[in-house]
């Protein structure tokens, strides 16, 4: 069967939650009217930790380049910021010979500072059998490290010789993300999902053909994920455990797809990739370093100081109308990172 036809069959099939978290069909729901946009904003210099002590007047929010009135503003700083962290160990997309190294680096991260974690963390394990989120959060890194050691990362059932392996991994991965997001969205407050993975297959390029029905399905999935991540205050981070061994082309190819998609006719499968979704959520994509423990710490540092602000957009002229968000700061030399867009409703 030609490759592009195989992709088509995959995308037209119902995306079922086959993970350990839930077993309902992945059908994007109709988004509610857009009455308020809440943003979690991290401000940093070009390099260094997040900046605290900014005031509301230091921020300007642009919605499609139009300044917006900030209706609410809160600043958070210190170890007691209300953030929960979910750390995902990916045994589906990480090569088997790299999993042991990844787990060792996770252990280093959890044991740092004597195992005293600044923020509560829950572990999630992603295998061919789905994604399993451990119950409860803990600030005891030593306890969490023991859980990592006790959890048997299963061998993958996907045959490496299969020409359709990339499709299988993409299907498993996007289902796992949907399932995890649906579960953690139920808890209040800000959530950070740290996904240790090189990402799932991008499945995009000259040889991949999508018809109108497939494009509509993918666009609906993009709108659904964008909306639930924003409304649930979830920021996604992609940490590549392959490190310096990853090719530059593969590590940064996702950058061709980070611009928000405004209509179904423009979509590609790579618009649902881990790195693209992480960038659009205001998180980080970290590549090229073998010090995975330090990369994980860099992600968690985003919780040390951040800002919550809101604005009320005008009603959209049409359903799923894409709006680009920018944050401008009055103080030079600082960079604001937040969700880069949303889909407005009439």
CSV table of C-alpha atoms in Angstrom, one decimal:
chain,number,residue,atom,x,y,z
A,1,UNK,CA,0.0,0.0,0.0
A,2,UNK,CA,1.5,3.4,-0.9
A,3,UNK,CA,2.7,5.5,2.0
A,4,UNK,CA,0.3,8.4,1.5
A,5,UNK,CA,-2.7,6.1,1.3
A,6,UNK,CA,-1.7,4.5,4.6
A,7,UNK,CA,-1.5,7.9,6.2
A,8,UNK,CA,-5.0,8.6,4.9
A,9,UNK,CA,-6.5,5.5,6.4
A,10,UNK,CA,-4.9,6.2,9.7
A,11,UNK,CA,-6.2,9.7,10.0
A,12,UNK,CA,-9.7,8.8,8.8
A,13,UNK,CA,-10.0,6.1,11.4
A,14,UNK,CA,-11.6,7.1,14.8
A,15,UNK,CA,-8.8,8.1,17.2
A,16,UNK,CA,-9.6,5.9,20.2
A,17,UNK,CA,-8.2,6.4,23.6
A,18,UNK,CA,-6.4,3.1,24.0
A,19,UNK,CA,-4.3,4.3,27.0
A,20,UNK,CA,-4.6,3.4,30.6
A,21,UNK,CA,-6.3,6.7,31.5
A,22,UNK,CA,-9.5,6.5,29.6
A,23,UNK,CA,-11.3,4.6,26.9
A,24,UNK,CA,-13.6,7.1,25.2
A,25,UNK,CA,-13.6,8.1,21.5
A,26,UNK,CA,-11.4,11.1,20.7
A,27,UNK,CA,-14.0,13.3,19.1
A,28,UNK,CA,-13.3,17.0,19.3
A,29,UNK,CA,-16.1,18.8,21.1
A,30,UNK,CA,-17.6,22.1,20.0
A,31,UNK,CA,-15.7,24.9,21.8
A,32,UNK,CA,-17.6,27.2,24.0
A,33,UNK,CA,-17.9,30.9,23.1
A,34,UNK,CA,-14.7,32.8,23.8
A,35,UNK,CA,-15.6,35.1,26.6
A,36,UNK,CA,-12.2,35.5,28.3
A,37,UNK,CA,-8.6,34.5,27.5
A,38,UNK,CA,-6.4,33.6,30.5
A,39,UNK,CA,-2.6,33.5,29.9
A,40,UNK,CA,0.3,32.2,32.0
A,41,UNK,CA,3.3,34.3,31.1
A,42,UNK,CA,6.9,33.6,31.9
A,43,UNK,CA,9.3,36.5,31.5
A,44,UNK,CA,13.1,36.0,31.1
A,45,UNK,CA,16.2,37.8,29.9
A,46,UNK,CA,17.9,36.4,26.9
A,47,UNK,CA,19.4,33.8,29.2
A,48,UNK,CA,18.8,33.2,32.9
A,49,UNK,CA,16.0,32.5,35.3
A,50,UNK,CA,12.5,34.0,35.1
A,51,UNK,CA,12.0,37.6,36.2
A,52,UNK,CA,9.7,38.5,39.1
A,53,UNK,CA,8.4,41.8,40.4
A,54,UNK,CA,6.9,43.2,37.2
A,55,UNK,CA,3.7,45.1,37.4
A,56,UNK,CA,0.6,45.1,35.2
A,57,UNK,CA,1.6,48.3,33.5
A,58,UNK,CA,4.8,46.5,32.2
A,59,UNK,CA,2.6,44.3,30.0
A,60,UNK,CA,0.8,45.0,26.7
A,61,UNK,CA,-1.3,42.2,25.2
A,62,UNK,CA,-1.8,42.2,21.4
A,63,UNK,CA,-4.6,40.1,19.9
A,64,UNK,CA,-4.0,40.0,16.1
A,65,UNK,CA,-1.8,43.1,16.6
A,66,UNK,CA,-4.7,45.0,18.4
A,67,UNK,CA,-3.9,46.1,22.0
A,68,UNK,CA,-6.2,44.6,24.6
A,69,UNK,CA,-7.3,45.8,28.0
A,70,UNK,CA,-5.9,43.5,30.7
A,71,UNK,CA,-8.9,42.6,32.9
A,72,UNK,CA,-7.0,40.7,35.6
A,73,UNK,CA,-3.4,40.4,36.7
A,74,UNK,CA,-1.5,38.3,39.3
A,75,UNK,CA,2.2,37.7,39.9
A,76,UNK,CA,3.6,34.5,41.4
A,77,UNK,CA,7.1,33.9,42.7
A,78,UNK,CA,9.0,31.6,45.0
A,79,UNK,CA,8.8,27.9,45.7
A,80,UNK,CA,5.1,28.1,46.7
A,81,UNK,CA,3.8,29.0,43.3
A,82,UNK,CA,0.7,26.9,42.6
A,83,UNK,CA,2.1,24.7,39.9
A,84,UNK,CA,1.9,20.9,39.4
A,85,UNK,CA,4.4,19.1,37.2
A,86,UNK,CA,3.8,15.9,35.2
A,87,UNK,CA,7.0,14.2,34.0
A,88,UNK,CA,6.4,11.8,31.1
A,89,UNK,CA,8.9,9.0,30.3
A,90,UNK,CA,8.4,8.0,26.7
A,91,UNK,CA,9.3,4.4,25.8
A,92,UNK,CA,7.6,4.5,22.4
A,93,UNK,CA,9.5,7.2,20.6
A,94,UNK,CA,12.8,6.9,22.5
A,95,UNK,CA,15.2,4.3,21.0
A,96,UNK,CA,15.5,1.3,23.3
A,97,UNK,CA,19.2,1.7,23.8
A,98,UNK,CA,18.6,5.3,25.1
A,99,UNK,CA,15.9,4.5,27.6
A,100,UNK,CA,18.3,3.4,30.3
A,101,UNK,CA,20.3,6.7,29.9
A,102,UNK,CA,17.1,8.7,30.1
A,103,UNK,CA,16.0,7.0,33.3
A,104,UNK,CA,19.4,7.7,34.8
A,105,UNK,CA,19.2,11.4,34.0
A,106,UNK,CA,15.6,11.5,35.5
A,107,UNK,CA,17.0,9.9,38.6
A,108,UNK,CA,19.7,12.7,38.8
A,109,UNK,CA,17.0,15.3,38.4
A,110,UNK,CA,14.8,13.8,41.1
A,111,UNK,CA,17.8,13.3,43.6
A,112,UNK,CA,19.0,16.9,43.2
A,113,UNK,CA,18.9,19.1,46.3
A,114,UNK,CA,18.7,16.0,48.4
A,115,UNK,CA,15.5,14.9,46.7
A,116,UNK,CA,13.6,18.0,47.9
A,117,UNK,CA,11.5,19.2,44.9
A,118,UNK,CA,10.3,22.8,44.7
A,119,UNK,CA,7.0,21.7,43.1
A,120,UNK,CA,4.9,18.6,43.3
A,121,UNK,CA,5.6,16.1,40.5
A,122,UNK,CA,3.7,13.1,39.2
A,123,UNK,CA,5.2,10.5,36.9
A,124,UNK,CA,3.6,9.2,33.7
A,125,UNK,CA,4.9,6.2,31.8
A,126,UNK,CA,4.2,5.9,28.0
A,127,UNK,CA,4.6,2.5,26.4
A,128,UNK,CA,2.9,0.6,23.6
A,129,UNK,CA,0.1,-0.3,26.0
A,130,UNK,CA,-0.7,3.4,26.6
A,131,UNK,CA,0.1,6.0,29.1
A,132,UNK,CA,-0.2,5.5,32.9
A,133,UNK,CA,-0.2,8.4,35.2
A,134,UNK,CA,0.8,7.6,38.8
A,135,UNK,CA,-1.8,8.6,41.4
A,136,UNK,CA,-0.9,11.7,43.4
A,137,UNK,CA,1.9,14.3,43.3
A,138,UNK,CA,4.9,14.3,45.5
A,139,UNK,CA,7.7,16.8,46.4
A,140,UNK,CA,9.9,13.8,47.6
A,141,UNK,CA,12.3,13.2,44.7
A,142,UNK,CA,13.7,10.1,46.4
A,143,UNK,CA,10.3,8.5,46.6
A,144,UNK,CA,9.6,9.3,43.0
A,145,UNK,CA,13.0,7.9,41.9
A,146,UNK,CA,12.1,4.6,43.6
A,147,UNK,CA,8.9,4.6,41.5
A,148,UNK,CA,10.9,5.0,38.4
A,149,UNK,CA,13.2,2.2,39.3
A,150,UNK,CA,10.3,-0.1,40.2
A,151,UNK,CA,8.3,0.6,37.0
A,152,UNK,CA,9.2,-1.8,34.2
A,153,UNK,CA,9.4,0.1,30.9
A,154,UNK,CA,7.9,-2.6,28.6
A,155,UNK,CA,9.6,-3.6,25.4
A,156,UNK,CA,7.8,-2.2,22.4
A,157,UNK,CA,5.5,-4.4,20.4
A,158,UNK,CA,5.8,-2.3,17.3
A,159,UNK,CA,7.9,-4.2,14.8
A,160,UNK,CA,11.0,-2.1,13.9
A,161,UNK,CA,10.9,-3.7,10.4
A,162,UNK,CA,7.4,-2.5,9.7
A,163,UNK,CA,7.2,0.2,7.0
A,164,UNK,CA,4.2,1.6,8.9
A,165,UNK,CA,5.9,2.0,12.3
A,166,UNK,CA,5.9,5.7,12.1
A,167,UNK,CA,2.1,5.7,11.7
A,168,UNK,CA,1.7,3.4,14.6
A,169,UNK,CA,3.9,5.6,16.8
A,170,UNK,CA,2.1,8.8,15.8
A,171,UNK,CA,-1.3,7.2,16.6
A,172,UNK,CA,-0.1,6.0,20.0
A,173,UNK,CA,1.5,9.3,20.8
A,174,UNK,CA,-1.3,11.6,19.9
A,175,UNK,CA,-3.8,9.4,21.7
A,176,UNK,CA,-1.6,9.4,24.8
A,177,UNK,CA,-1.3,13.2,24.7
A,178,UNK,CA,-5.1,13.6,24.4
A,179,UNK,CA,-5.7,11.2,27.3
A,180,UNK,CA,-3.1,12.7,29.6
A,181,UNK,CA,-4.4,16.3,28.9
A,182,UNK,CA,-8.0,15.2,29.5
A,183,UNK,CA,-7.0,13.8,32.9
A,184,UNK,CA,-4.8,16.6,34.3
A,185,UNK,CA,-7.2,19.2,33.0
A,186,UNK,CA,-9.6,18.1,35.7
A,187,UNK,CA,-7.4,19.5,38.5
A,188,UNK,CA,-7.3,23.3,39.1
A,189,UNK,CA,-4.3,25.6,38.8
A,190,UNK,CA,-1.3,25.7,36.4
A,191,UNK,CA,0.1,22.4,35.1
A,192,UNK,CA,3.4,21.8,33.3
A,193,UNK,CA,3.8,18.6,31.3
A,194,UNK,CA,7.5,17.7,30.8
A,195,UNK,CA,7.6,15.1,28.0
A,196,UNK,CA,11.0,13.5,27.7
A,197,UNK,CA,11.0,12.4,24.1
A,198,UNK,CA,12.5,13.3,20.6
A,199,UNK,CA,8.8,13.7,19.6
A,200,UNK,CA,6.6,11.5,17.4
A,201,UNK,CA,6.9,11.2,13.7
A,202,UNK,CA,6.0,14.4,11.8
A,203,UNK,CA,4.5,12.5,8.8
A,204,UNK,CA,4.7,15.6,6.6
A,205,UNK,CA,6.4,16.4,3.3
A,206,UNK,CA,6.0,16.1,-0.5
A,207,UNK,CA,5.0,12.4,-0.3
A,208,UNK,CA,2.1,12.8,2.1
A,209,UNK,CA,-1.3,13.7,0.6
A,210,UNK,CA,-4.3,14.8,2.7
A,211,UNK,CA,-7.8,15.2,1.2
A,212,UNK,CA,-10.3,17.7,2.5
A,213,UNK,CA,-11.9,15.3,5.0
A,214,UNK,CA,-8.6,14.5,6.5
A,215,UNK,CA,-7.6,18.2,6.7
A,216,UNK,CA,-10.9,19.0,8.5
A,217,UNK,CA,-10.3,16.2,11.0
A,218,UNK,CA,-6.8,17.4,11.8
A,219,UNK,CA,-7.9,21.0,12.0
A,220,UNK,CA,-10.6,20.0,14.5
A,221,UNK,CA,-8.0,18.2,16.6
A,222,UNK,CA,-5.7,21.2,16.5
A,223,UNK,CA,-8.5,23.5,17.7
A,224,UNK,CA,-9.5,21.0,20.4
A,225,UNK,CA,-6.0,20.6,21.8
A,226,UNK,CA,-5.2,24.3,21.7
A,227,UNK,CA,-8.4,25.1,23.5
A,228,UNK,CA,-8.1,22.6,26.3
A,229,UNK,CA,-4.5,23.3,26.9
A,230,UNK,CA,-5.3,27.0,27.3
A,231,UNK,CA,-8.4,26.6,29.4
A,232,UNK,CA,-6.8,24.1,31.7
A,233,UNK,CA,-3.6,26.2,32.2
A,234,UNK,CA,-1.4,23.5,30.8
A,235,UNK,CA,2.0,24.3,29.3
A,236,UNK,CA,3.8,21.5,27.4
A,237,UNK,CA,7.6,21.0,27.3
A,238,UNK,CA,9.5,18.8,24.9
A,239,UNK,CA,12.9,17.5,26.2
A,240,UNK,CA,14.9,15.4,23.7
A,241,UNK,CA,16.8,12.6,25.5
A,242,UNK,CA,18.8,11.7,22.4
A,243,UNK,CA,20.9,14.7,23.1
A,244,UNK,CA,23.9,15.5,21.0
A,245,UNK,CA,23.4,12.4,18.9
A,246,UNK,CA,20.3,13.8,17.3
A,247,UNK,CA,20.8,15.2,13.8
A,248,UNK,CA,20.3,19.0,13.5
A,249,UNK,CA,17.8,18.5,10.7
A,250,UNK,CA,15.6,16.2,12.7
A,251,UNK,CA,15.8,18.2,15.9
A,252,UNK,CA,14.7,21.5,14.3
A,253,UNK,CA,12.4,20.4,11.4
A,254,UNK,CA,9.4,21.1,13.6
A,255,UNK,CA,10.1,24.8,13.3
A,256,UNK,CA,8.6,24.8,9.8
A,257,UNK,CA,5.2,24.2,11.4
A,258,UNK,CA,5.0,26.4,14.6
A,259,UNK,CA,3.0,29.1,13.0
A,260,UNK,CA,-0.7,28.8,14.0
A,261,UNK,CA,-3.0,27.2,11.4
A,262,UNK,CA,-6.0,29.4,10.4
A,263,UNK,CA,-8.0,27.1,8.2
A,264,UNK,CA,-8.2,23.3,7.4
A,265,UNK,CA,-6.7,23.8,3.9
A,266,UNK,CA,-3.4,24.7,5.4
A,267,UNK,CA,-2.9,21.8,7.9
A,268,UNK,CA,-0.3,19.1,7.9
A,269,UNK,CA,0.1,16.2,10.2
A,270,UNK,CA,3.2,17.8,11.7
A,271,UNK,CA,1.0,20.6,13.1
A,272,UNK,CA,0.1,18.0,15.8
A,273,UNK,CA,3.7,17.2,16.7
A,274,UNK,CA,5.0,17.4,20.3
A,275,UNK,CA,7.5,20.2,19.6
A,276,UNK,CA,5.0,22.4,17.7
A,277,UNK,CA,2.3,22.0,20.5
A,278,UNK,CA,4.9,22.7,23.1
A,279,UNK,CA,6.1,25.9,21.4
A,280,UNK,CA,2.5,27.1,20.8
A,281,UNK,CA,1.6,26.5,24.5
A,282,UNK,CA,4.4,28.8,25.7
A,283,UNK,CA,6.7,25.9,26.7
A,284,UNK,CA,10.2,25.0,25.7
A,285,UNK,CA,11.7,22.6,23.1
A,286,UNK,CA,15.1,21.6,24.3
A,287,UNK,CA,17.6,19.7,22.0
A,288,UNK,CA,21.2,19.0,21.7
A,289,UNK,CA,22.4,18.4,25.2
A,290,UNK,CA,23.2,15.1,26.9
A,291,UNK,CA,22.6,16.7,30.3
A,292,UNK,CA,18.9,15.8,30.4
A,293,UNK,CA,18.7,16.4,34.2
A,294,UNK,CA,19.7,20.0,33.6
A,295,UNK,CA,17.2,20.4,30.8
A,296,UNK,CA,14.4,19.1,33.1
A,297,UNK,CA,15.5,21.6,35.8
A,298,UNK,CA,15.5,24.4,33.2
A,299,UNK,CA,11.8,23.6,32.4
A,300,UNK,CA,10.8,23.5,36.1
A,301,UNK,CA,12.5,26.8,36.6
A,302,UNK,CA,9.6,28.4,34.6
A,303,UNK,CA,7.5,27.9,37.7
A,304,UNK,CA,9.7,30.0,40.0
A,305,UNK,CA,8.1,33.2,38.8
A,306,UNK,CA,5.3,33.8,36.3
A,307,UNK,CA,2.3,36.0,35.7
A,308,UNK,CA,-1.4,35.3,35.1
A,309,UNK,CA,-3.3,37.8,33.1
A,310,UNK,CA,-6.6,37.9,31.3
A,311,UNK,CA,-8.4,39.9,28.6
A,312,UNK,CA,-11.9,39.8,27.0
A,313,UNK,CA,-11.8,39.5,23.3
A,314,UNK,CA,-14.5,40.6,20.9
A,315,UNK,CA,-16.7,37.8,19.5
A,316,UNK,CA,-15.3,36.1,16.4
A,317,UNK,CA,-16.9,36.5,13.0
A,318,UNK,CA,-16.8,32.8,12.4
A,319,UNK,CA,-16.3,29.5,14.2
A,320,UNK,CA,-12.7,28.5,15.0
A,321,UNK,CA,-11.2,31.9,14.0
A,322,UNK,CA,-7.5,31.9,14.7
A,323,UNK,CA,-6.1,34.8,16.7
A,324,UNK,CA,-2.3,35.4,17.2
A,325,UNK,CA,-1.2,36.6,20.7
A,326,UNK,CA,1.9,38.7,21.4
A,327,UNK,CA,3.1,40.1,24.8
A,328,UNK,CA,5.1,43.3,24.7
A,329,UNK,CA,7.1,44.5,27.8
A,330,UNK,CA,8.0,48.0,28.8
A,331,UNK,CA,11.4,47.0,30.1
A,332,UNK,CA,14.0,46.3,27.4
A,333,UNK,CA,16.0,43.1,27.3
A,334,UNK,CA,13.2,40.9,28.5
A,335,UNK,CA,11.3,38.2,26.6
A,336,UNK,CA,7.7,37.2,27.4
A,337,UNK,CA,6.7,33.6,26.7
A,338,UNK,CA,3.1,32.5,26.6
A,339,UNK,CA,0.5,30.8,24.4
A,340,UNK,CA,1.0,32.2,21.0
A,341,UNK,CA,-2.7,32.0,19.8
A,342,UNK,CA,-6.2,30.8,20.4
A,343,UNK,CA,-9.3,29.9,18.4
A,344,UNK,CA,-12.1,32.3,19.0
A,345,UNK,CA,-15.8,31.5,18.7
A,346,UNK,CA,-18.8,33.7,17.7
